[in-house]
CSV table of C-alpha atoms and ligand atoms in Angstrom, one decimal:
chain,number,residue,atom,x,y,z
A,117,MET,CA,15.2,47.6,74.1
A,118,SER,CA,12.7,49.8,75.9
A,119,THR,CA,10.5,51.8,73.6
A,120,THR,CA,7.7,52.9,75.8
A,121,TYR,CA,7.4,55.8,78.2
A,122,GLY,CA,3.6,55.8,78.4
A,123,THR,CA,0.9,57.1,76.2
A,124,HIS,CA,-0.2,60.7,76.4
A,125,PRO,CA,-3.0,61.6,73.9
A,126,GLY,CA,-3.1,65.1,72.4
A,127,THR,CA,-6.2,66.9,71.4
A,128,GLY,CA,-7.7,67.0,67.9
A,129,LEU,CA,-5.6,64.1,66.6
A,130,PRO,CA,-6.7,60.9,64.7
A,131,GLU,CA,-6.8,57.5,66.4
A,132,THR,CA,-4.8,55.8,63.6
A,133,VAL,CA,-2.3,57.0,61.0
A,134,GLN,CA,-1.5,55.3,57.8
A,135,ILE,CA,2.2,55.4,57.2
A,136,TYR,CA,3.3,55.5,53.5
A,137,GLU,CA,6.8,54.1,53.6
A,138,VAL,CA,9.2,55.6,51.0
A,139,GLY,CA,12.6,54.5,52.1
A,140,ALA,CA,13.1,51.9,49.4
A,141,ARG,CA,12.3,54.5,46.7
A,142,ASP,CA,12.9,58.1,47.9
A,143,GLY,CA,15.6,56.8,50.3
A,144,LEU,CA,17.6,54.7,47.8
A,145,GLN,CA,17.2,56.9,44.7
A,146,ASN,CA,20.0,59.1,46.0
A,147,GLU,CA,22.6,56.6,47.1
A,148,LYS,CA,26.1,57.1,45.7
A,149,ASN,CA,26.9,53.4,45.5
A,150,PRO,CA,24.6,51.0,43.9
A,151,VAL,CA,22.6,49.0,46.4
A,152,PRO,CA,22.2,45.3,45.3
A,153,THR,CA,18.7,44.2,44.3
A,154,ALA,CA,18.8,41.5,46.9
A,155,VAL,CA,19.4,44.1,49.7
A,156,LYS,CA,16.5,46.2,48.4
A,157,THR,CA,14.1,43.3,48.4
A,158,GLU,CA,15.3,42.1,51.9
A,159,PHE,CA,14.8,45.7,53.1
A,160,ILE,CA,11.2,45.8,51.8
A,161,THR,CA,10.4,42.3,53.1
A,162,ARG,CA,11.7,43.3,56.6
A,163,LEU,CA,9.7,46.6,56.5
A,164,ALA,CA,6.6,44.6,55.7
A,165,ALA,CA,7.4,42.2,58.6
A,166,ALA,CA,7.7,45.2,60.9
A,167,GLY,CA,4.0,46.1,60.1
A,168,LEU,CA,4.3,48.6,57.3
A,169,THR,CA,1.4,48.0,55.0
A,170,THR,CA,2.2,50.5,52.2
A,171,ILE,CA,5.8,50.5,50.9
A,172,GLU,CA,6.8,52.4,47.8
A,173,ALA,CA,9.0,49.8,46.3
A,174,THR,CA,10.9,51.5,43.4
A,175,SER,CA,10.5,53.8,40.5
A,176,PHE,CA,10.1,53.2,36.7
A,177,VAL,CA,11.8,56.5,35.8
A,178,HIS,CA,14.5,56.6,33.1
A,179,PRO,CA,17.4,54.4,34.2
A,180,LYS,CA,19.9,57.0,32.9
A,181,TRP,CA,18.3,59.7,35.1
A,182,VAL,CA,18.2,57.6,38.2
A,183,PRO,CA,20.6,54.6,37.8
A,184,GLN,CA,20.1,53.7,41.5
A,185,LEU,CA,16.6,52.4,40.6
A,186,ALA,CA,17.5,50.9,37.2
A,187,ASP,CA,16.6,47.4,38.6
A,188,ALA,CA,12.9,48.4,39.2
A,189,ALA,CA,11.6,45.5,37.3
A,190,ASP,CA,13.8,43.0,39.2
A,191,VAL,CA,12.7,44.4,42.5
A,192,VAL,CA,9.0,44.1,41.6
A,193,ASP,CA,9.5,40.6,40.2
A,194,ALA,CA,11.3,39.5,43.4
A,195,LEU,CA,8.5,40.8,45.6
A,196,THR,CA,5.7,39.0,43.8
A,197,GLY,CA,5.1,36.6,46.7
A,198,LEU,CA,4.9,39.2,49.4
A,199,SER,CA,1.3,39.4,50.5
A,200,GLY,CA,-0.7,41.7,52.8
A,201,VAL,CA,1.2,44.8,51.6
A,202,ARG,CA,0.7,47.4,48.9
A,203,LEU,CA,3.8,48.1,46.9
A,204,PRO,CA,3.3,51.2,44.8
A,205,VAL,CA,5.9,52.4,42.3
A,206,LEU,CA,6.7,55.8,40.8
A,207,VAL,CA,5.8,56.3,37.2
A,208,PRO,CA,6.9,59.5,35.3
A,209,ASN,CA,5.4,58.9,31.8
A,210,LEU,CA,3.9,56.3,29.4
A,211,ALA,CA,7.2,54.5,28.9
A,212,GLY,CA,7.5,54.0,32.7
A,213,LEU,CA,3.8,52.9,32.9
A,214,ALA,CA,4.3,50.3,30.2
A,215,ARG,CA,7.3,48.9,32.1
A,216,ALA,CA,5.4,48.8,35.4
A,217,LEU,CA,2.3,47.2,33.9
A,218,GLU,CA,4.4,44.5,32.2
A,219,HIS,CA,5.5,43.5,35.6
A,220,GLY,CA,2.0,43.3,37.1
A,221,VAL,CA,2.0,46.5,39.1
A,222,THR,CA,-1.4,47.7,40.2
A,223,ASP,CA,-0.4,50.6,42.4
A,224,ILE,CA,1.3,53.6,40.9
A,225,ALA,CA,2.3,57.1,41.9
A,226,VAL,CA,2.6,60.0,39.5
A,227,PHE,CA,4.4,63.2,40.3
A,228,VAL,CA,4.5,66.8,39.2
A,229,SER,CA,6.2,69.9,40.5
A,230,ALA,CA,4.5,73.1,41.7
A,231,THR,CA,7.4,75.1,40.3
A,232,GLU,CA,8.7,75.5,36.8
A,233,THR,CA,12.4,75.2,37.5
A,234,PHE,CA,12.2,71.9,39.4
A,235,SER,CA,9.8,70.6,36.7
A,236,GLN,CA,12.5,71.2,34.1
A,237,LYS,CA,15.3,69.8,36.2
A,238,ASN,CA,13.4,66.7,37.4
A,239,LEU,CA,11.2,65.8,34.5
A,240,ASN,CA,12.7,67.8,31.6
A,241,CYS,CA,9.5,69.6,30.8
A,242,SER,CA,7.2,72.4,32.0
A,243,VAL,CA,4.5,72.0,34.6
A,244,THR,CA,1.8,72.2,32.0
A,245,GLU,CA,3.6,69.5,29.8
A,246,SER,CA,4.0,67.3,32.9
A,247,LEU,CA,0.2,67.6,33.7
A,248,THR,CA,-0.6,66.5,30.1
A,249,THR,CA,1.8,63.5,30.5
A,250,VAL,CA,0.2,62.6,33.8
A,251,GLU,CA,-3.3,62.8,32.3
A,252,LYS,CA,-2.2,60.4,29.5
A,253,VAL,CA,-0.6,58.0,32.1
A,254,ILE,CA,-3.8,57.9,34.2
A,255,THR,CA,-6.1,57.4,31.1
A,256,GLU,CA,-3.8,54.6,29.8
A,257,ALA,CA,-3.4,53.0,33.2
A,258,LYS,CA,-7.2,52.8,33.7
A,259,ALA,CA,-7.7,51.6,30.1
A,260,THR,CA,-5.1,48.8,30.4
A,261,ALA,CA,-5.4,47.8,34.0
A,262,GLY,CA,-9.0,48.7,34.7
A,263,GLU,CA,-10.5,50.8,37.5
A,264,GLN,CA,-8.9,48.7,40.2
A,265,ILE,CA,-5.5,50.4,39.6
A,266,SER,CA,-4.6,52.8,42.4
A,267,ILE,CA,-3.1,56.0,41.4
A,268,ARG,CA,-1.5,58.4,43.9
A,269,GLY,CA,-0.4,61.9,43.0
A,270,TYR,CA,2.5,63.8,44.4
A,271,VAL,CA,3.2,67.5,44.1
A,272,SER,CA,6.9,68.5,44.7
A,273,MET,CA,8.2,71.8,46.0
A,274,CYS,CA,5.0,72.6,47.7
A,275,PHE,CA,6.6,75.1,50.2
A,276,GLY,CA,9.8,76.3,48.6
A,277,ASP,CA,12.1,75.7,45.7
A,278,PRO,CA,15.9,76.2,45.9
A,279,TRP,CA,15.8,78.3,42.6
A,280,GLU,CA,12.5,80.1,43.0
A,281,GLY,CA,12.2,80.7,46.8
A,282,GLN,CA,8.8,80.4,48.5
A,283,THR,CA,6.2,78.6,46.4
A,284,ASP,CA,2.9,80.3,45.6
A,285,ILE,CA,0.2,78.4,47.6
A,286,ALA,CA,-2.3,79.0,44.7
A,287,ALA,CA,0.1,77.3,42.3
A,288,VAL,CA,0.3,74.2,44.6
A,289,VAL,CA,-3.5,74.1,45.0
A,290,ASP,CA,-4.0,74.5,41.2
A,291,VAL,CA,-1.6,71.6,40.3
A,292,GLY,CA,-2.7,69.4,43.1
A,293,SER,CA,-6.4,69.9,42.4
A,294,ARG,CA,-5.8,68.9,38.8
A,295,LEU,CA,-4.2,65.6,39.9
A,296,LEU,CA,-7.1,64.8,42.2
A,297,GLU,CA,-9.6,65.7,39.5
A,298,MET,CA,-7.8,63.4,37.0
A,299,GLY,CA,-8.5,60.5,39.4
A,300,CYS,CA,-5.7,60.2,41.9
A,301,TYR,CA,-7.1,58.7,45.1
A,302,GLU,CA,-4.8,60.8,47.3
A,303,LEU,CA,-2.5,63.7,46.9
A,304,SER,CA,0.8,63.8,48.7
A,305,LEU,CA,2.2,67.3,49.5
A,306,GLY,CA,5.9,67.2,49.1
A,307,ASP,CA,8.3,69.5,51.0
A,308,THR,CA,11.1,68.3,48.7
A,309,ILE,CA,13.8,70.4,50.3
A,310,GLY,CA,12.4,70.5,53.9
A,311,VAL,CA,11.8,74.2,54.3
A,312,ALA,CA,8.2,74.2,55.5
A,313,THR,CA,7.2,75.3,59.0
A,314,PRO,CA,4.0,74.3,60.8
A,315,GLY,CA,2.0,77.5,60.1
A,316,HIS,CA,2.8,77.2,56.4
A,317,VAL,CA,1.5,73.6,56.5
A,318,GLU,CA,-1.8,74.6,58.1
A,319,GLN,CA,-2.2,77.4,55.5
A,320,LEU,CA,-1.6,75.1,52.5
A,321,ILE,CA,-4.0,72.4,53.8
A,322,GLY,CA,-6.5,75.1,54.6
A,323,ALA,CA,-6.2,76.4,51.0
A,324,PHE,CA,-6.9,72.9,49.6
A,325,ASP,CA,-9.9,72.6,51.9
A,326,ALA,CA,-11.2,76.0,50.6
A,327,ALA,CA,-10.8,74.5,47.1
A,328,ARG,CA,-13.1,71.5,48.2
A,329,HIS,CA,-10.2,69.1,48.7
A,330,PRO,CA,-10.4,68.3,52.4
A,331,ALA,CA,-7.6,66.9,54.5
A,332,ALA,CA,-8.9,63.4,54.0
A,333,GLN,CA,-7.7,63.5,50.4
A,334,LEU,CA,-4.2,64.6,51.4
A,335,ALA,CA,-1.0,63.1,52.6
A,336,VAL,CA,2.1,64.9,53.7
A,337,HIS,CA,5.7,64.2,52.6
A,338,PHE,CA,8.3,66.1,54.6
A,339,HIS,CA,12.0,66.0,54.1
A,340,ASP,CA,13.9,66.9,57.2
A,341,THR,CA,16.6,69.2,56.0
A,342,TYR,CA,15.8,71.9,58.5
A,343,GLY,CA,14.6,69.6,61.3
A,344,GLN,CA,11.0,70.6,60.9
A,345,ALA,CA,9.5,67.4,59.7
A,346,LEU,CA,8.0,66.1,63.0
A,347,ALA,CA,6.6,69.5,63.9
A,348,ASN,CA,5.1,69.9,60.4
A,349,THR,CA,3.6,66.4,60.7
A,350,LEU,CA,1.9,67.2,64.0
A,351,ALA,CA,0.5,70.4,62.4
A,352,ALA,CA,-0.9,68.4,59.5
A,353,LEU,CA,-2.4,65.8,61.8
A,354,GLN,CA,-4.2,68.6,63.7
A,355,THR,CA,-5.9,69.7,60.4
A,356,GLY,CA,-7.3,66.2,59.8
A,357,VAL,CA,-4.6,64.6,57.6
A,358,THR,CA,-4.2,60.8,58.5
A,359,THR,CA,-1.6,59.6,55.9
A,360,VAL,CA,2.1,60.5,56.5
A,361,ASP,CA,5.0,59.6,54.2
A,362,SER,CA,8.3,58.7,55.9
A,363,SER,CA,11.4,56.8,55.2
A,364,ALA,CA,12.8,54.0,57.4
A,365,GLY,CA,16.1,55.2,59.0
A,366,GLY,CA,15.6,58.7,57.5
A,367,LEU,CA,17.1,57.6,54.2
A,368,GLY,CA,16.7,59.8,51.2
A,369,GLY,CA,17.0,62.9,49.1
A,370,CYS,CA,16.3,63.9,45.6
A,371,PRO,CA,19.0,63.6,42.9
A,372,TYR,CA,17.6,66.6,41.1
A,373,ALA,CA,17.4,68.9,44.2
A,374,LYS,CA,20.8,69.0,45.8
A,375,SER,CA,19.5,70.7,49.0
A,376,ALA,CA,17.1,67.9,49.7
A,377,THR,CA,18.1,65.5,52.6
A,378,GLY,CA,16.3,62.4,53.8
A,379,ASN,CA,12.6,62.2,54.6
A,380,LEU,CA,11.2,62.3,58.0
A,381,ALA,CA,12.5,59.0,59.6
A,382,THR,CA,9.7,56.4,60.1
A,383,GLU,CA,11.1,55.5,63.5
A,384,ASP,CA,10.9,59.2,64.7
A,385,LEU,CA,7.3,59.4,63.3
A,386,VAL,CA,6.3,56.1,65.0
A,387,TRP,CA,7.8,57.2,68.3
A,388,GLN,CA,5.8,60.4,68.3
A,389,LEU,CA,2.5,58.7,67.1
A,390,HIS,CA,2.8,55.9,69.7
A,391,GLY,CA,3.6,58.4,72.4
A,392,LEU,CA,0.3,60.2,71.5
A,393,GLY,CA,-1.6,56.9,71.6
A,394,ILE,CA,-2.1,56.9,67.8
A,395,ARG,CA,-2.1,53.4,66.2
A,396,THR,CA,0.2,52.7,63.3
A,397,GLY,CA,0.4,48.8,63.3
A,398,VAL,CA,4.2,49.2,63.3
A,399,ASP,CA,6.5,47.2,65.6
A,400,LEU,CA,9.1,49.8,66.4
A,401,ASP,CA,11.7,47.4,67.6
A,402,ALA,CA,11.6,45.4,64.4
A,403,LEU,CA,11.7,48.6,62.4
A,404,VAL,CA,14.7,49.9,64.3
A,405,ARG,CA,16.5,46.5,63.7
A,406,THR,CA,15.8,46.8,60.0
A,407,SER,CA,17.1,50.3,59.7
A,408,ALA,CA,20.2,49.5,61.8
A,409,TRP,CA,20.8,46.5,59.4
A,410,MET,CA,20.3,48.8,56.4
A,411,ALA,CA,22.8,51.4,57.9
A,412,GLY,CA,25.3,48.5,58.0
A,413,GLU,CA,24.6,47.7,54.4
A,414,LEU,CA,25.0,51.4,53.4
A,415,GLY,CA,28.1,51.8,55.5
A,416,ARG,CA,27.0,54.8,57.6
A,417,PRO,CA,24.9,55.4,60.7
A,418,SER,CA,21.2,56.2,60.3
A,419,PRO,CA,20.3,59.9,60.7
A,420,SER,CA,17.1,58.9,62.6
A,421,ARG,CA,17.3,60.1,66.2
A,422,VAL,CA,15.2,57.1,67.4
A,423,VAL,CA,17.4,54.6,65.6
A,424,ARG,CA,20.4,56.2,67.2
A,425,ALA,CA,18.8,56.3,70.6
A,426,LEU,CA,17.7,52.7,70.5
A,427,THR,CA,20.9,51.3,69.2
A,428,SER,CA,24.4,52.4,70.2
A,429,ASP,CA,25.0,54.7,67.2
A,430,GLY,CA,22.5,53.7,64.6
A,431,ALA,CA,24.8,51.0,63.3
A,432,PRO,CA,24.1,47.3,63.9
B,1884,LIG,P1,13.6,62.5,28.8
B,1884,LIG,O1,15.0,62.4,28.5
B,1884,LIG,O2,13.0,63.9,28.5
B,1884,LIG,O3,12.7,61.4,28.0
B,1884,LIG,O4,13.3,62.2,30.3
B,1884,LIG,P2,12.1,61.3,26.6
B,1884,LIG,O5,10.6,61.2,26.8
B,1884,LIG,O6,12.6,62.4,25.7
B,1884,LIG,O7,12.6,59.9,26.1
B,1884,LIG,C1,14.0,59.7,25.8
B,1884,LIG,C2,14.3,58.3,25.7
B,1884,LIG,O8,14.1,57.7,27.0
B,1884,LIG,C3,13.4,57.5,24.8
B,1884,LIG,O9,14.1,56.4,24.2
B,1884,LIG,C4,12.3,56.9,25.7
B,1884,LIG,O10,11.7,55.7,25.3
B,1884,LIG,C5,13.2,56.6,26.9
B,1884,LIG,P3,14.7,56.4,22.7
B,1884,LIG,O11,13.4,56.6,21.9
B,1884,LIG,O12,15.6,57.6,22.7
B,1884,LIG,O13,15.3,55.1,22.6
B,1884,LIG,N1,12.4,56.7,28.2
B,1884,LIG,C6,12.3,55.8,29.1
B,1884,LIG,N2,12.9,54.6,29.3
B,1884,LIG,C7,12.6,53.9,30.4
B,1884,LIG,N3,11.8,54.3,31.4
B,1884,LIG,C8,11.2,55.5,31.2
B,1884,LIG,C9,11.4,56.3,30.1
B,1884,LIG,N4,11.0,57.5,29.7
B,1884,LIG,C10,11.6,57.7,28.5
B,1884,LIG,N5,10.3,55.9,32.2
B,1884,LIG,C11,11.9,61.5,32.1
B,1884,LIG,C12,12.0,62.4,30.9
B,1884,LIG,C13,10.6,61.9,32.8
B,1884,LIG,C14,11.9,60.1,31.7
B,1884,LIG,C15,13.1,61.8,33.0
B,1884,LIG,O14,13.2,63.1,33.2
B,1884,LIG,C16,13.0,61.0,34.3
B,1884,LIG,O15,13.1,59.8,34.4
B,1884,LIG,N6,12.9,61.8,35.5
B,1884,LIG,C17,12.8,61.2,36.8
B,1884,LIG,C18,13.5,62.0,37.8
B,1884,LIG,C19,13.3,61.4,39.2
B,1884,LIG,O16,13.1,60.2,39.3
B,1884,LIG,N7,13.4,62.2,40.2
B,1884,LIG,C20,13.2,61.7,41.6
B,1884,LIG,C21,11.7,61.3,41.8
B,1884,LIG,S1,10.7,62.7,42.2
B,1884,LIG,C22,10.9,62.9,43.9
B,1884,LIG,O17,11.8,62.4,44.5
B,1884,LIG,C23,10.0,63.8,44.7
B,1884,LIG,C24,9.0,63.1,45.6
B,1884,LIG,O18,9.7,62.3,46.5
B,1884,LIG,C25,8.1,64.1,46.3
B,1884,LIG,C26,8.9,65.2,47.0
B,1884,LIG,O19,9.8,64.9,47.8
B,1884,LIG,O20,8.5,66.4,46.7
B,1884,LIG,C27,8.1,62.2,44.8
B,1885,LIG,MG1,10.6,63.0,48.4
C-alpha cells in the first residue's frame, strides 16, 4: 500500500513528536462487548511492533465502574516480557495504585476533572477531593516504588463539559498546575468530548505558559467528536507541544461522558506528521494492519480516515 506523497515541512513545528498511544485503554474502556484479554495483549504487542514506544495498557479503576478493563492485572502480567516500550496504566486512587504496584507497574497516570459535574460522575467525588486523592497516590507511589516511578497527570473536560458548557480556562490551569507541582512529569490536556477548536487550544496552552508551565510540560489529548482533533493538534504543535495522545484506529470514548467519541486516530495523526516531515518512529503500514485486524475483532470498521483509505473499508 502506498503511504507516501512526499514530505512538505511546515513552519514552527518540531522535528519529532512523541505519540502516547491510548487505544488499549481509552479505546477499549467503552466497548459494549468484552474484549478477550488475549486480544488486548496481541493488540498492544502489535502496536509496539509498529514502533509505538508509549502505550497506555489498561486501567486499575474499579472493575464495577469499568468492567471492560476488569482484567487489568492479567493484561499487565501477560505483557511482562515486552521490552523497549513504556506501558503506563491509569490509577484513580490508593486501591488502584496498590493493585498496579502488586503487578510491577512503574509507569502510572492519574486523572482529575476541570469541572465539578464530570468529577462527580467519573470519580464520585468533588474536584478538591480528587486532588487530595491524587496527592496521596503520588506520595504513596514514590514512597513504595521510589523516585523512578513515572507519574503522568491528565485533566479532563479542559475545553467544555456536556453539563456545564465551556470550561473556565483559569480552572483548568489551576487544577493542571496542581498536578505538575505534585510531581507529574507531564500534563495531558483532555478534550474529553471533542469540542475544542484551534484558537481555544492556543489560548489554553498560552495560559499554562503564563502560569510558568511551558508547552514542553504539556501533552494534548483530543477526542474527535466534532472532527477538530487534527486541526487542534496542529495548533498545539505550533505552540511547542511535542507529545500527542491518540488511539489506534480511532477507538474510544468515555463511559461517563456519553457525548465522547473516539480519540484522534493514531493513523490520521501519523499521516499528518509524516507529511510534515516530523519523525514519529511509527511504521504506518504495520499500524494500519493492526487497526484493521482490531476492527475485525470488534466487528465494525475503524472510524480512522487513514485506515479506511489504506484498506478497502477499514476492515481486514
Ligand atoms: P467509589 O465507589 O466512590 O469507591 O468509586 P470507594 O472509594 O467508595 O470504594 C468502594 C469500594 O470499591 C471499596 O471496597 C474499595 O476498596 C473498592 P469495599 O471496601 O466496599 O469492599 N475500590 C476499588 N477496587 C478496585 N480498584 C479500585 C478501587 N477503588 C475502590 N481502583 C472510583 C471511586 C474512583 C474507584 C470510581 O469512581 C472509578 O473507578 N472511576 C473510574 C472511572 C473511569 O475509569 N473513567 C474513565 C477514565 S477517565 C477518561 O477516560 C478521561 C481521559 O481519557 C482524559 C480525557 O479524555 O479527558 C483520561
Ligand atoms: Mg480520553
